[in-house]
Every structure is written in structure tokens, then in C-alpha cells.
Coordinates of C-alpha atoms in Angstrom, one line a residue:
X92 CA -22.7 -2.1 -83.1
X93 CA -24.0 -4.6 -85.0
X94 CA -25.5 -3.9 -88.8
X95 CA -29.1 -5.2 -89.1
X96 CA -28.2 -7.9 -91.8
X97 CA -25.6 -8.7 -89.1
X98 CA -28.5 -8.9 -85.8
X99 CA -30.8 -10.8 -88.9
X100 CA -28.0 -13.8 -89.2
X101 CA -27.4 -13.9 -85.4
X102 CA -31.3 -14.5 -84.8
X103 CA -31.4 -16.9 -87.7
X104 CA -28.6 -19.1 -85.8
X105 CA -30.3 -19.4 -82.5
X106 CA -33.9 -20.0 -83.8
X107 CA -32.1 -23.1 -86.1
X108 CA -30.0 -23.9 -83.0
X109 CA -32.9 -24.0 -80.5
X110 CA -34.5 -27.0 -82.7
X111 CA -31.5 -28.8 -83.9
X112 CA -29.0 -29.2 -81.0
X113 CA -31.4 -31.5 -78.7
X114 CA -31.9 -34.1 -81.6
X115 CA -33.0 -33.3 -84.6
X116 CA -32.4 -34.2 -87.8
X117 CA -50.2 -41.0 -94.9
X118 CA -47.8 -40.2 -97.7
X119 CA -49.9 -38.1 -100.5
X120 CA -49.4 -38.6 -104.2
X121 CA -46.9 -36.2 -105.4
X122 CA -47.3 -33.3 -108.0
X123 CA -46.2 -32.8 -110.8
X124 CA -45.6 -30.0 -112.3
X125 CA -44.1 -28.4 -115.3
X126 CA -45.9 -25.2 -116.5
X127 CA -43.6 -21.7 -116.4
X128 CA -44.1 -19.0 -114.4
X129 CA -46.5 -20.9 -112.1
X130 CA -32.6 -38.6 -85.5
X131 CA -28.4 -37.9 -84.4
X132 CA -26.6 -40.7 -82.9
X133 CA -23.6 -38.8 -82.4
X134 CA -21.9 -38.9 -79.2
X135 CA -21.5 -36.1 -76.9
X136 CA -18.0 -35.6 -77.6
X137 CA -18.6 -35.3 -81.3
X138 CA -17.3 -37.4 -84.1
X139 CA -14.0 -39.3 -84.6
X140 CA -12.9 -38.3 -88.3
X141 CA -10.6 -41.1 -89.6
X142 CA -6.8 -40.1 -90.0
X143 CA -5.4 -39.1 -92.4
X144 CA -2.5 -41.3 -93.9
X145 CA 0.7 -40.0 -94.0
X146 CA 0.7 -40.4 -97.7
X147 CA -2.1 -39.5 -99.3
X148 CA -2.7 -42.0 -102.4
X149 CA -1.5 -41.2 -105.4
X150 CA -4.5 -42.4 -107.1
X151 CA -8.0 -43.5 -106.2
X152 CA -8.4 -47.0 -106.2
X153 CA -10.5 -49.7 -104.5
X154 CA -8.5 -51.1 -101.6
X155 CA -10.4 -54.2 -100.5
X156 CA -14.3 -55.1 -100.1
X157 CA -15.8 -56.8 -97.3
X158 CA -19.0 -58.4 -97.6
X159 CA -22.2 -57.7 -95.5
X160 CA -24.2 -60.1 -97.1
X161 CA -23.9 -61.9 -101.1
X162 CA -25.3 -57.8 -102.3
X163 CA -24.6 -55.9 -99.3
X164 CA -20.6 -54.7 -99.5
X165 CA -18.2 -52.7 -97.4
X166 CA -16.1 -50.9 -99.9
X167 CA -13.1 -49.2 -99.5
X168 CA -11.7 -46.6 -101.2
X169 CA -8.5 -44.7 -101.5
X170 CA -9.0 -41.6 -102.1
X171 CA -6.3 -39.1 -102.7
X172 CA -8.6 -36.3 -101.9
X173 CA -9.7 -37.0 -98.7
X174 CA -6.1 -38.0 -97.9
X175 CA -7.0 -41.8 -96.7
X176 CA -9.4 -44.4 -97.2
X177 CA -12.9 -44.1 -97.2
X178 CA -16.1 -46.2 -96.9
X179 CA -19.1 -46.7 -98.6
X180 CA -21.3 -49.4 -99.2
X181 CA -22.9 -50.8 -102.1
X182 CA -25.7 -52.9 -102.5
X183 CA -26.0 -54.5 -105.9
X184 CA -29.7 -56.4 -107.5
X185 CA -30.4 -59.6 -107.1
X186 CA -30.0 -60.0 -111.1
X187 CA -26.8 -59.2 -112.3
X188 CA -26.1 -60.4 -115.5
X189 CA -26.0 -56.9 -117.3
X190 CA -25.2 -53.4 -116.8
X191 CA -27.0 -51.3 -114.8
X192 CA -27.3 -47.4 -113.6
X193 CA -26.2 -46.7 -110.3
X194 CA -28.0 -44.6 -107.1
X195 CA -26.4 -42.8 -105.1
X196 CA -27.8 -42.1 -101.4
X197 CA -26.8 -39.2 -98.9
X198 CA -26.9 -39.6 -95.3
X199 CA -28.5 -36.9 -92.9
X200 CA -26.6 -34.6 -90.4
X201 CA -25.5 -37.6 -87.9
X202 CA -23.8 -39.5 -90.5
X203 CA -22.9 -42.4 -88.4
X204 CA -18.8 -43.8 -89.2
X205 CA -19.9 -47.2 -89.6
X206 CA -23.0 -47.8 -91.2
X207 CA -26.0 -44.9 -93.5
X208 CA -29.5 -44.2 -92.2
X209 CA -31.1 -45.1 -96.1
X210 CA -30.2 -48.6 -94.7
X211 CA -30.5 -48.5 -91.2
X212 CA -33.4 -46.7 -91.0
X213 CA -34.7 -46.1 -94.3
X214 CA -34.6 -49.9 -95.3
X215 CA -32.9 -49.2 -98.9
X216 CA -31.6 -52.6 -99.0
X217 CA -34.7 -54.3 -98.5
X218 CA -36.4 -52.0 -101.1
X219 CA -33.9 -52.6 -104.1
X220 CA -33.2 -55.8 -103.9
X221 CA -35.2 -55.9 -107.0
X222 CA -34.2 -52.7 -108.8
X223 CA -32.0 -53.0 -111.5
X224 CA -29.5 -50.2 -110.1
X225 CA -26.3 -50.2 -108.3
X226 CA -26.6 -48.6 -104.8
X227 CA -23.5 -46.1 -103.1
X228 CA -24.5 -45.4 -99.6
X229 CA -22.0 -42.9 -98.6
X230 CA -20.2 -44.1 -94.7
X231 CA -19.5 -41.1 -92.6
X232 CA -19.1 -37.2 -93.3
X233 CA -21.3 -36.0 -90.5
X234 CA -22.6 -32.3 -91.4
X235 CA -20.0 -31.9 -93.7
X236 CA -22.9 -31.4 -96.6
X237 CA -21.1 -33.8 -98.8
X238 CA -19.1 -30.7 -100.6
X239 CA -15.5 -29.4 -101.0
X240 CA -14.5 -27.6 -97.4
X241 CA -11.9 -24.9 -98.1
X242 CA -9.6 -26.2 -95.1
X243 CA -9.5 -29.1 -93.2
X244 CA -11.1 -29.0 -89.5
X245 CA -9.9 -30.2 -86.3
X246 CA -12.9 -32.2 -85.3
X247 CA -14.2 -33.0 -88.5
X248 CA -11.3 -33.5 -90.9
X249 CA -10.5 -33.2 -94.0
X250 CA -13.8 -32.9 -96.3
X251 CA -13.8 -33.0 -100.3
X252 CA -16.9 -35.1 -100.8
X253 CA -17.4 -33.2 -103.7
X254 CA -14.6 -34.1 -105.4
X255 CA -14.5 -38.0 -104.1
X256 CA -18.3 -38.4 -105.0
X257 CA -18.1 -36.8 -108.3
X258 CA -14.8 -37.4 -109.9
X259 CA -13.2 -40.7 -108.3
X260 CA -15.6 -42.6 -107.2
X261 CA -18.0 -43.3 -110.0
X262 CA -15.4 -44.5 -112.6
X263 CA -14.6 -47.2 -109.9
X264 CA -17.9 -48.3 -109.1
X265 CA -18.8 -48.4 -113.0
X266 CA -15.7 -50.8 -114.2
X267 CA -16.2 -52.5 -110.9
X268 CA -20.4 -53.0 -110.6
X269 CA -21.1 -52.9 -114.1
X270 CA -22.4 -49.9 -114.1
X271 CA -23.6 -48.1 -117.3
X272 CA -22.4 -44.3 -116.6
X273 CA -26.0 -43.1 -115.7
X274 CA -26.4 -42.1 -112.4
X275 CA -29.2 -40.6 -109.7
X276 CA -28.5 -39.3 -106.7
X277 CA -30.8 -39.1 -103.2
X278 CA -30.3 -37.1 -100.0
X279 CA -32.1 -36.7 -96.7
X280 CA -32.2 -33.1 -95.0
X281 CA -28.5 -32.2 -95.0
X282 CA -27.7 -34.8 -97.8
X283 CA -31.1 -33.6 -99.6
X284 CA -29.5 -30.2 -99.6
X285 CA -26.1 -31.7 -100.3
X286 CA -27.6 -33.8 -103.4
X287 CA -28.8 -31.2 -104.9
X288 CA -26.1 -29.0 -104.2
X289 CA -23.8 -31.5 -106.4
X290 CA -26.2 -31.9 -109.4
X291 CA -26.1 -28.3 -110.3
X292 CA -22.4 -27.9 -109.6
X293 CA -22.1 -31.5 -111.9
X294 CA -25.1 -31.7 -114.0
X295 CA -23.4 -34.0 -116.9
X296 CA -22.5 -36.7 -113.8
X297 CA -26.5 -37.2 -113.0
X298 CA -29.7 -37.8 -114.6
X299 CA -32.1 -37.6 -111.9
X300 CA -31.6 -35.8 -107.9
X301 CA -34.6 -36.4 -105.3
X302 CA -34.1 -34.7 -102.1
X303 CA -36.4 -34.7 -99.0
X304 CA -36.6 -32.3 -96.3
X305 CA -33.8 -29.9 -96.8
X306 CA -33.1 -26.0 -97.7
X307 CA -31.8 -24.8 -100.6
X308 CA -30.3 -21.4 -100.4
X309 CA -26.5 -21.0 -98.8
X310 CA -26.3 -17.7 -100.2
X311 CA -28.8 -16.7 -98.2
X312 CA -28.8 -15.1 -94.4
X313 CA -31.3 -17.2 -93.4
X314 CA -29.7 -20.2 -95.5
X315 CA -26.1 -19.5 -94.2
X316 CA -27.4 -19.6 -90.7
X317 CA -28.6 -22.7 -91.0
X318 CA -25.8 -24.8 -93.1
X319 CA -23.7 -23.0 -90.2
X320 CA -25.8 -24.2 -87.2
X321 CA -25.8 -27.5 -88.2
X322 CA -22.0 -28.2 -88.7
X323 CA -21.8 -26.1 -85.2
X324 CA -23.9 -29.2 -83.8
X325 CA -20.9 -31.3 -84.4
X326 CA -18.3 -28.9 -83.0
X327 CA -16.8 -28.3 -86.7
X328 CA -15.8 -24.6 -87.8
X329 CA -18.5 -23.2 -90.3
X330 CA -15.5 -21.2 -91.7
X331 CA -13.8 -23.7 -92.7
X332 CA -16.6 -25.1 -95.2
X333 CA -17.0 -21.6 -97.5
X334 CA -15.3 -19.2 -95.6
X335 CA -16.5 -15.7 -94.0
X336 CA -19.9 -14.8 -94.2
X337 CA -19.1 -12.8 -97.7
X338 CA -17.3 -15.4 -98.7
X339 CA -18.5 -16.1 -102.9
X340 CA -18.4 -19.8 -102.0
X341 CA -21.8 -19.5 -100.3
X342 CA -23.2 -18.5 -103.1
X343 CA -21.7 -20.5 -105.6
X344 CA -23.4 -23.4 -103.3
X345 CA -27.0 -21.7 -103.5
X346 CA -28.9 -24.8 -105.3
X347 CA -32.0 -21.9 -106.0
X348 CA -29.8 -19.6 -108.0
X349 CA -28.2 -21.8 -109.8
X350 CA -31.4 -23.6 -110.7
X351 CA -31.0 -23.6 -114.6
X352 CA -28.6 -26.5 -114.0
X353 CA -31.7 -28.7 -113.0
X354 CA -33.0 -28.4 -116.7
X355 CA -33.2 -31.3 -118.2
X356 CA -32.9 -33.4 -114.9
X357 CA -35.7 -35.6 -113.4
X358 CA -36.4 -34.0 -110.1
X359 CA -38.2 -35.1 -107.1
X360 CA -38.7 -33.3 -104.2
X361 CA -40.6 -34.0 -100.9
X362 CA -41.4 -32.0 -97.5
X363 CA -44.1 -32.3 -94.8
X364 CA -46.1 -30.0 -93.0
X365 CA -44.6 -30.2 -89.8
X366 CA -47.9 -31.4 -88.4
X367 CA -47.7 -34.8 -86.5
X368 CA -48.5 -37.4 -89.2
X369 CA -49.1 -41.7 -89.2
X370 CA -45.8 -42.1 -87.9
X371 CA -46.1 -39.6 -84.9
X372 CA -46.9 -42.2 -82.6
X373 CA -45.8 -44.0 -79.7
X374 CA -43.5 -46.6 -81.0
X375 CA -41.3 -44.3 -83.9
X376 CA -37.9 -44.6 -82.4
X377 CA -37.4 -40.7 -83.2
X378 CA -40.8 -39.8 -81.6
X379 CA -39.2 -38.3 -78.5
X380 CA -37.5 -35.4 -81.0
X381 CA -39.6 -35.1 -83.3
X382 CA -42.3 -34.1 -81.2
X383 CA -40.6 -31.1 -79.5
X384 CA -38.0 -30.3 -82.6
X385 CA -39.3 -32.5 -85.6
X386 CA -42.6 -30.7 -86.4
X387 CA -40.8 -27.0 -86.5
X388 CA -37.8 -28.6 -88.7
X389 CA -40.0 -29.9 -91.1
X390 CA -42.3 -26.8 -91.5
X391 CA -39.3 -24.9 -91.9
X392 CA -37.7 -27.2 -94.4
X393 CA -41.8 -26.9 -96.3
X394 CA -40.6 -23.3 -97.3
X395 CA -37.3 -24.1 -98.3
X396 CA -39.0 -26.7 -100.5
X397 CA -41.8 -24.6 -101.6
X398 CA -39.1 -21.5 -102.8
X399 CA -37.3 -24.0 -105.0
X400 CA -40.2 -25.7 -106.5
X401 CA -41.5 -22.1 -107.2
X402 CA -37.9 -21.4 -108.8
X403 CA -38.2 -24.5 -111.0
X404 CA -41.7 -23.7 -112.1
X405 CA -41.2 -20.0 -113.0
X406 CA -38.0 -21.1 -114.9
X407 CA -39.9 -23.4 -116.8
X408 CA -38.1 -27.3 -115.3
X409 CA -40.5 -29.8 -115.2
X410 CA -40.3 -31.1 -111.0
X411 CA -42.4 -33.5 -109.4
X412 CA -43.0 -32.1 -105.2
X413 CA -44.8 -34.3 -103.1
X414 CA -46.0 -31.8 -100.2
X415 CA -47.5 -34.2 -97.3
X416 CA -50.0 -32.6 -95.4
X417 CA -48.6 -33.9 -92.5
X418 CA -45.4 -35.1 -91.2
X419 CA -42.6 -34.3 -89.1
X420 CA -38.3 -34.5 -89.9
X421 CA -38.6 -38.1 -88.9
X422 CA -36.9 -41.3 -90.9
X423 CA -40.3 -43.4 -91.4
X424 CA -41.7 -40.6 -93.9
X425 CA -38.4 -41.1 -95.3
X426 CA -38.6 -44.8 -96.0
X427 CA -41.9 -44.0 -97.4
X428 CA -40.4 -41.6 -99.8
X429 CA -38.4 -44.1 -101.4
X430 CA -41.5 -46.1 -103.1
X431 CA -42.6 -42.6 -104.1
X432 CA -39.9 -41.4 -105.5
X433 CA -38.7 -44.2 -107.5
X434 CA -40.9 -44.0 -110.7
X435 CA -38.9 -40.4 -111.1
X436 CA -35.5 -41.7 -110.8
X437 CA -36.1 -45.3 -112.4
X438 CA -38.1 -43.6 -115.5
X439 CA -34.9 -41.0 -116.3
X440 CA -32.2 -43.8 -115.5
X441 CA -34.3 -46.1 -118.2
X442 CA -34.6 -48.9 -115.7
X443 CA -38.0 -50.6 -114.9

């Protein structure tokens, strides 16, 4: 018979599953506060991982870069790792005749291999073409949550974002992109979890973390359920991320108990209501999802948001949450975000 923390986790996997496995994935001004104690594109036959190489690199090391446009670039990374070569892009300012902090930006669940929804969807190359920051748009890593999997899995591959995101790629982009050793990092839903995740597990490697949309608890039932549904949605073995359900990793993941780490970190955080907004409309690409799936996403992902903003006020860390009255898990909010975000991020990095 099954225990009643057991039946709890089982009910929390098909509610999550019921709204993500079909599709899912006026802006007000945000809140500050600081007083204490106050769409997937993946096929149907899942993702292709790349291959391994049959030597992993000895080293990480930029392999080649192919240009997109003159600030757009493909770069390519070996990463000893992941056990191959991996993709980003970068886009770099218009200006560059100095050194510069760099952004880094999370995709969502889908993760497309060739290409990140900041840009495709989210415009980020049109937005900082005038920002003084290097941009890393992660390529790939479809519900993997960005984060160190204990084993390698046979649909997705081998995952250890943490470790390529935090400890071989920004030396390179730094002595490559002039960058100045400060650093921000961004996520959407699974990489706003997945952002967050990797500041408090690497708070000297970031200044500032904005994450919209997502949950923040792993070591919960309910938060377990979730991170596990979601890499289910892509055929991948949840086990194979943390472990069993009892497995310490969960909770050495859980961004809300290990919230202290935030202290001293710019933090921006942003949800909607769920309720249809502006971009609810007949011509948003993602309308078809959002209206069934979207709306109940988002409300849920308004409590995950609303238990660590709690968390950060009772522990006394200053964090600015933009709660939108309305809004659904949808990519034009998003895009919206990033305008309202940025004074956040481009105050702590010291760039105007």
C-alpha cells in the first residue's frame, strides 16, 4: 500500500502532467521590497542529444566560432564535462572598445539544439544591441535544468551544465569577449528555476539572477513532482538527475532553503496571475496552449514565486517581484520582462 506522502507525490505528477505534456512551457511596475519578516517545439520522438566524442577533451577550450551576424556568434565549446562540444551563442554590444560584464540567459523546457527562445522569441538580440554586456544564450539541454545529473541518460545524454556554465565557460568568454569577471544570469520557467538554482549553489560567480515563471523548491513533494514531470515530458529518467525520491540531492537543489546564498545578490523575480492578459489574443503564436495549459502553469508558478519572495523578505534580502495581475506562461510577457528587469541587473553589474 502506498504511504500518504507517497499517494501526495503521485497526485502532484499527474496534476503537473495534465498541463504540461500537451504544450506548455500590461506588464505592472515591479516591487520592491526589502523590509524583514514581511511554448515546446520538440518533436514527438523527443530530442537528439549530441554524441559524445570518444575522447572527451582534456581541457575546455573554444573550438571555432561561426558568425550569425558582425555581434551574433555560434560558439563552440569543448567541454570535457559534457564529454563533447557544445553550443552557445553570444551576442556582444555594438560598442566594444572596453570591458564589459557578461549575461547569461537560460532557455525554457523545449530547449531547441540549434538556436534559444531569449532570441527567438524573446528578442534579446534586438534588446541589447545597446547594453554594454556580453550575452551567453545557452544552445540545447532540454529539461535538463541546467544542473549536474548524477548519470548520464539514454535520451537525453550526458548533463553537467552546472559544471560547464559555472567553471569552464566563463574564464573563456571573459579572455575571449573582454569580459570583466562580473556576471548576471536570467532564466525562463525551467531555466528561471535552473538560474536560480546555480546562484545559490555559486554565489561568488554572479552578481545579479532574475528568474520568471518558475518554482523553487526540489526538496519538496510537490517541487520534486514537478522537476520530475517536466524531464518525463522529454522521455529522460528523473532518477538520473538527483536520484530516488530521498535522494539528499533534491534538497541540496531547493533554491528556498538555501535562500541565505541570495544575500547580497540583486534579485528580480516575475510571475503572472494566470489570468489571460494583453498578449492572450488571437495572433500570440503560443495562444493555442496557453489558453488551455498556460493560465494554470502560470498561477501555479504565482505561488512558487510568492513562497520565495516571502523567504527573501522574512530573511531580510532586499528582492524586487513584479507580480502581473495578469498573464499566462507565454514568451511575449517574457520579452516584456526583459526591459523590466534590466535596471536590476544593469545597476548591480555597474553598467548603464
Amino acid at each position: 500500500m502506498l504511504s500518504r506522502r507517497e499517494i501526495r507525490r503521485w497526485l502532484c505528477g499527474v496534476v503537473i502532467c495534465a498541463a504540461l505534456l500537451p504544450g506548455a512551457a500590461g506588464v505592472g511596475a515591479p516591487q520592491v521590497l526589502a523590509e524583514p519578516d514581511k511554448p515546446s517545439t520538440g518533436s514527438s520522438d523527443g530530442p537528439s542529444p549530441a554524441e559524445p566524442t570518444t575522447v572527451p577533451p582534456a581541457r575546455p577550450a573554444i573550438e571555432r566560432i561561426e558568425p550569425i551576424s558582425d555581434r551574433w556568434l555560434r560558439v563552440f565549446v569543448k567541454s570535457p564535462a559534457m564529454s563533447r562540444t557544445v553550443e552557445v551563442q553570444v551576442l556582444l554590444p555594438r560598442e566594444q572598445d572596453r570591458s564589459r560584464p557578461t549575461v547569461y540567459m537560460l532557455d525554457g523546457r523545449s530547449a531547441n539544439p540549434d538556436s534559444n527562445n531569449w532570441t527567438e522569441l524573446g528578442h534579446a538580440d534586438r534588446f541589447f544591441e545597446d547594453k554594454n554586456v556580453n550575452v551567453v544564450l545557452t544552445v540545447g539541454g532540454p529539461a535538463s535544468f541546467y544542473t549536474d545529473w548524477q548519470q548520464p541518460d539514454p535520451v537525453l545524454g550526458t548533463n553537467k551544465w552546472e559544471t560547464f556554465l559555472t567553471r569552464e565557460l566563463p574564464p573563456l568568454i571573459d579572455a575571449r569577449f573582454q569580459g570583466n569577471g562580473r556576471n548576471a544570469i536570467m532564466g525562463v520557467s525551467m531555466g528561471a528555476e535552473a538560474a536560480m538554482m546555480l546562484t545559490v549553489r555559486q554565489p561568488a560567480l554572479y552578481t545579479a539572477v532574475a528568474a520568471h515563471s518558475g518554482c523553487f523548491s526540489m526538496g519538496t513533494d510537490v517541487g520534486q513532482a514537478q522537476a520530475r514531470t517536466v524531464v518525463a515530458t522529454y522521455r529522460g529518467q528523473p532518477d538520473n538527475m538527483f536520484g530516488k525520491q530521498d535522494d539528499p540531492e533534491w534538497l541540496a537543489h531547493d533554491v528556498i532553503v538555501h535562500a541565505e546564498a541570495l544575500r547580497g545578490k540583486a534579485v528580480y523575480l516575475s510571475v503572472g496571475s494566470g489570468l489571460p492578459g494583453k498578449y492572450d489574443v488571437p495572433g500570440n503564436p503560443e495562444l493555442a496552449s496557453t489558453v488551455g495549459f498556460g493560465g494554470p502553469l502560470e498561477a501555479g508558478t504565482n505561488a512558487c514565486t510568492r513562497r520565495l519572495t516571502e523567504r527573501l523578505v522574512k530573511l531580510g534580502i532586499p528582492v524586487t517581484a513584479n507580480f502581473r495581475p495578469t498573464g499566462t506562461h507565454s514568451w511575449p510577457y517574457w520579452a516584456d520582462e526583459l526591459a523590466v528587469s534590466w535596471p536590476t541587473i544593469a545597476g548591480a553589474l555597474g553598467t548603464s
